[in-house]
C-alpha positions as a LaTeX table, in Angstrom:
\begin{tabular}{lrrr}
\hline
Residue & $x$ (\AA) & $y$ (\AA) & $z$ (\AA) \\
\hline
Unk1 & 0.00 & 0.00 & 0.00 \\
Unk2 & 1.09 & 3.52 & $-0.62$ \\
Unk3 & $-0.42$ & 6.55 & 0.98 \\
Unk4 & $-0.90$ & 10.07 & $-0.33$ \\
Unk5 & $-0.13$ & 12.69 & 2.32 \\
Unk6 & $-1.50$ & 16.23 & 2.18 \\
Unk7 & 1.66 & 18.38 & 2.57 \\
Unk8 & $-0.28$ & 21.56 & 3.45 \\
Unk9 & $-1.58$ & 20.20 & 6.73 \\
Unk10 & $-0.28$ & 22.02 & 9.82 \\
Unk11 & 0.13 & 18.90 & 11.97 \\
Unk12 & 3.47 & 17.08 & 12.27 \\
Unk13 & 4.29 & 14.86 & 9.29 \\
Unk14 & 2.81 & 11.38 & 9.24 \\
Unk15 & 4.86 & 8.37 & 8.18 \\
Unk16 & 2.84 & 7.02 & 5.23 \\
Unk17 & 4.40 & 3.56 & 5.44 \\
Unk18 & 3.48 & 3.23 & 9.12 \\
Unk19 & $-0.10$ & 4.35 & 8.47 \\
Unk20 & $-0.46$ & 2.01 & 5.47 \\
Unk21 & 0.76 & $-0.93$ & 7.52 \\
Unk22 & $-1.42$ & 0.07 & 10.48 \\
Unk23 & $-4.52$ & 0.23 & 8.25 \\
Unk24 & $-4.13$ & $-3.51$ & 7.60 \\
Unk25 & $-5.13$ & $-4.09$ & 11.25 \\
Unk26 & $-7.35$ & $-1.03$ & 11.76 \\
Unk27 & $-10.84$ & $-1.19$ & 13.20 \\
Unk28 & $-13.73$ & $-0.81$ & 10.76 \\
Unk29 & $-17.34$ & 0.14 & 11.49 \\
Unk30 & $-20.27$ & $-2.12$ & 10.78 \\
Unk31 & $-20.55$ & $-2.27$ & 6.97 \\
Unk32 & $-23.34$ & $-3.83$ & 4.83 \\
Unk33 & $-24.77$ & $-5.88$ & 7.67 \\
Unk34 & $-21.47$ & $-7.19$ & 9.06 \\
Unk35 & $-20.31$ & $-6.47$ & 12.60 \\
Unk36 & $-17.70$ & $-3.84$ & 13.40 \\
Unk37 & $-14.28$ & $-5.32$ & 14.09 \\
Unk38 & $-10.55$ & $-5.06$ & 13.45 \\
Unk39 & $-9.00$ & $-6.06$ & 10.14 \\
Unk40 & $-6.40$ & $-8.84$ & 10.11 \\
Unk41 & $-3.95$ & $-8.56$ & 7.20 \\
Unk42 & $-6.40$ & $-6.13$ & 5.57 \\
Unk43 & $-9.56$ & $-8.29$ & 5.90 \\
Unk44 & $-12.24$ & $-8.67$ & 8.52 \\
Unk45 & $-12.11$ & $-12.14$ & 10.18 \\
Unk46 & $-14.99$ & $-14.55$ & 9.51 \\
Unk47 & $-16.26$ & $-14.21$ & 13.10 \\
Unk48 & $-17.50$ & $-10.68$ & 12.27 \\
Unk49 & $-19.11$ & $-11.56$ & 8.92 \\
Unk50 & $-22.79$ & $-12.36$ & 8.44 \\
Unk51 & $-23.18$ & $-15.39$ & 6.14 \\
Unk52 & $-26.32$ & $-16.04$ & 4.13 \\
Unk53 & $-27.70$ & $-19.53$ & 3.56 \\
Unk54 & $-27.47$ & $-20.91$ & $-0.01$ \\
Unk55 & $-25.02$ & $-18.20$ & $-1.09$ \\
Unk56 & $-22.56$ & $-18.88$ & $-3.89$ \\
Unk57 & $-19.83$ & $-16.69$ & $-2.41$ \\
Unk58 & $-18.54$ & $-15.99$ & 1.06 \\
Unk59 & $-18.99$ & $-12.49$ & 2.48 \\
Unk60 & $-15.89$ & $-10.36$ & 3.01 \\
Unk61 & $-14.75$ & $-6.93$ & 4.15 \\
Unk62 & $-11.33$ & $-5.91$ & 2.82 \\
Unk63 & $-9.13$ & $-2.83$ & 2.68 \\
Unk64 & $-8.46$ & $-1.76$ & $-0.92$ \\
Unk65 & $-5.07$ & $-0.56$ & $-2.14$ \\
Unk66 & $-6.68$ & 1.28 & $-5.04$ \\
Unk67 & $-7.65$ & 4.05 & $-4.68$ \\
Unk68 & $-4.68$ & 4.83 & $-2.48$ \\
Unk69 & $-5.38$ & 5.72 & 1.16 \\
Unk70 & $-4.95$ & 9.40 & 2.01 \\
Unk71 & $-3.98$ & 11.46 & 5.05 \\
Unk72 & $-5.69$ & 14.81 & 4.65 \\
Unk73 & $-7.78$ & 17.48 & 6.30 \\
Unk74 & $-11.43$ & 16.81 & 5.36 \\
Unk75 & $-12.95$ & 19.78 & 7.18 \\
Unk76 & $-10.16$ & 22.32 & 6.64 \\
Unk77 & $-9.79$ & 22.66 & 10.42 \\
Unk78 & $-6.10$ & 21.76 & 10.58 \\
Unk79 & $-6.80$ & 18.24 & 11.88 \\
Unk80 & $-5.68$ & 15.36 & 9.69 \\
Unk81 & $-7.80$ & 12.31 & 9.06 \\
Unk82 & $-6.90$ & 8.99 & 7.46 \\
Unk83 & $-9.19$ & 8.07 & 4.57 \\
Unk84 & $-9.27$ & 4.68 & 2.83 \\
Unk85 & $-11.68$ & 2.55 & 0.79 \\
Unk86 & $-13.01$ & $-0.73$ & 2.13 \\
Unk87 & $-14.82$ & $-3.26$ & $-0.09$ \\
Unk88 & $-17.73$ & $-5.05$ & 1.50 \\
Unk89 & $-18.90$ & $-8.14$ & $-0.41$ \\
Unk90 & $-21.98$ & $-10.03$ & 0.65 \\
Unk91 & $-24.15$ & $-12.59$ & $-1.10$ \\
Unk92 & $-27.62$ & $-11.41$ & $-1.95$ \\
Unk93 & $-30.16$ & $-13.79$ & $-3.43$ \\
Unk94 & $-27.35$ & $-16.08$ & $-4.54$ \\
Unk95 & $-25.57$ & $-13.30$ & $-6.45$ \\
Unk96 & $-22.45$ & $-11.63$ & $-5.08$ \\
Unk97 & $-22.91$ & $-7.94$ & $-4.48$ \\
Unk98 & $-20.32$ & $-5.53$ & $-3.20$ \\
Unk99 & $-20.25$ & $-1.97$ & $-2.03$ \\
Unk100 & $-17.27$ & 0.24 & $-1.46$ \\
Unk101 & $-17.21$ & 2.38 & 1.63 \\
Unk102 & $-14.95$ & 5.29 & 2.42 \\
Unk103 & $-13.85$ & 4.88 & 6.04 \\
Unk104 & $-12.40$ & 7.80 & 8.01 \\
Unk105 & $-10.11$ & 7.42 & 11.03 \\
Unk106 & $-8.21$ & 9.87 & 13.22 \\
Unk107 & $-4.40$ & 9.58 & 13.21 \\
Unk108 & $-4.59$ & 7.05 & 16.06 \\
Unk109 & $-6.84$ & 4.97 & 13.74 \\
Unk110 & $-10.01$ & 5.38 & 15.80 \\
Unk111 & $-13.00$ & 5.13 & 13.46 \\
Unk112 & $-14.63$ & 8.54 & 12.91 \\
Unk113 & $-17.22$ & 7.37 & 10.40 \\
Unk114 & $-17.87$ & 5.97 & 6.95 \\
Unk115 & $-19.95$ & 6.54 & 3.86 \\
Unk116 & $-21.08$ & 3.64 & 1.64 \\
Unk117 & $-21.11$ & 4.28 & $-2.09$ \\
Unk118 & $-23.63$ & 1.85 & $-3.53$ \\
Unk119 & $-23.57$ & 2.74 & $-7.22$ \\
Unk120 & $-20.48$ & 4.93 & $-7.42$ \\
Unk121 & $-17.22$ & 3.01 & $-6.86$ \\
Unk122 & $-14.42$ & 5.51 & $-6.08$ \\
Unk123 & $-11.21$ & 5.46 & $-8.07$ \\
Unk124 & $-9.31$ & 8.44 & $-6.63$ \\
Unk125 & $-9.20$ & 10.29 & $-3.30$ \\
Unk126 & $-7.32$ & 13.59 & $-3.40$ \\
Unk127 & $-6.51$ & 16.48 & $-1.08$ \\
Unk128 & $-7.64$ & 19.80 & $-2.51$ \\
Unk129 & $-5.20$ & 22.76 & $-2.66$ \\
Unk130 & $-7.65$ & 24.96 & $-0.73$ \\
Unk131 & $-8.35$ & 22.25 & 1.87 \\
Unk132 & $-10.81$ & 19.41 & 1.95 \\
Unk133 & $-10.87$ & 16.03 & 0.24 \\
Unk134 & $-12.44$ & 15.19 & $-3.13$ \\
Unk135 & $-13.52$ & 11.71 & $-4.23$ \\
Unk136 & $-13.62$ & 10.80 & $-7.93$ \\
Unk137 & $-15.93$ & 7.90 & $-8.76$ \\
Unk138 & $-17.46$ & 5.84 & $-11.54$ \\
Unk139 & $-21.18$ & 6.25 & $-12.18$ \\
Unk140 & $-22.80$ & 2.86 & $-12.82$ \\
Unk141 & $-25.96$ & 2.11 & $-14.79$ \\
Unk142 & $-28.56$ & 1.53 & $-12.04$ \\
Unk143 & $-30.53$ & $-0.84$ & $-14.29$ \\
Unk144 & $-27.70$ & $-3.41$ & $-14.44$ \\
Unk145 & $-26.64$ & $-5.44$ & $-11.37$ \\
Unk146 & $-22.93$ & $-5.50$ & $-12.27$ \\
Unk147 & $-21.42$ & $-2.01$ & $-12.51$ \\
Unk148 & $-21.53$ & $-0.93$ & $-16.12$ \\
Unk149 & $-19.90$ & 2.53 & $-16.25$ \\
Unk150 & $-21.96$ & 5.29 & $-17.82$ \\
Unk151 & $-19.86$ & 8.22 & $-16.66$ \\
Unk152 & $-17.66$ & 9.65 & $-13.94$ \\
Unk153 & $-18.20$ & 12.13 & $-11.18$ \\
Unk154 & $-16.44$ & 13.80 & $-8.31$ \\
Unk155 & $-17.48$ & 15.53 & $-5.15$ \\
Unk156 & $-16.20$ & 16.63 & $-1.77$ \\
Unk157 & $-16.19$ & 14.34 & 1.25 \\
Unk158 & $-17.80$ & 16.14 & 4.19 \\
Unk159 & $-18.66$ & 15.55 & 7.83 \\
Unk160 & $-22.37$ & 15.06 & 8.53 \\
Unk161 & $-22.99$ & 14.82 & 12.26 \\
Unk162 & $-21.38$ & 11.61 & 13.46 \\
Unk163 & $-20.55$ & 10.34 & 9.98 \\
Unk164 & $-19.52$ & 11.44 & 6.49 \\
Unk165 & $-21.24$ & 12.06 & 3.17 \\
Unk166 & $-20.10$ & 12.43 & $-0.40$ \\
Unk167 & $-21.61$ & 15.71 & $-1.55$ \\
Unk168 & $-22.88$ & 16.16 & $-5.10$ \\
Unk169 & $-20.24$ & 17.48 & $-7.44$ \\
Unk170 & $-19.32$ & 17.33 & $-11.08$ \\
Unk171 & $-20.69$ & 14.52 & $-13.29$ \\
Unk172 & $-19.49$ & 13.74 & $-16.81$ \\
Unk173 & $-20.75$ & 11.44 & $-19.55$ \\
Unk174 & $-24.15$ & 10.88 & $-17.94$ \\
\hline
\end{tabular}
């Protein structure tokens, strides 16, 4: 894993290799019906997963290397957060379905919140020059179960009470 670090942040520098390695055993919130727990080698252990009878695939929750995790200042308040994408796969009616969630931690890797992106898998997380974090994503055809790209979009990641949201932004090709 590599990690993109926002150089404009006022806090002391963060060792990206240490954070990347630490993310492989970081706690994750409850995602797509699975229990909250700590990752082991980048995946949630089976004890925290909710299986479904007669499913063709096993459920899983795994840290993704792409898009690259980021250390940045989401709110522009001078406090850095760690942002990474976690893939949550679960069987649904015998067909594997997966959602990607953006999980946000503080620098001690305490979970601050998450946002699940059901039809918009992210492909880039970037720190903005003026502060904040933008997520670029693929827009999928909602009529087709497997993601068939019909465009791209991007929008800012923002705090919303006790969690995070991806705000509407720019959409292309839709």
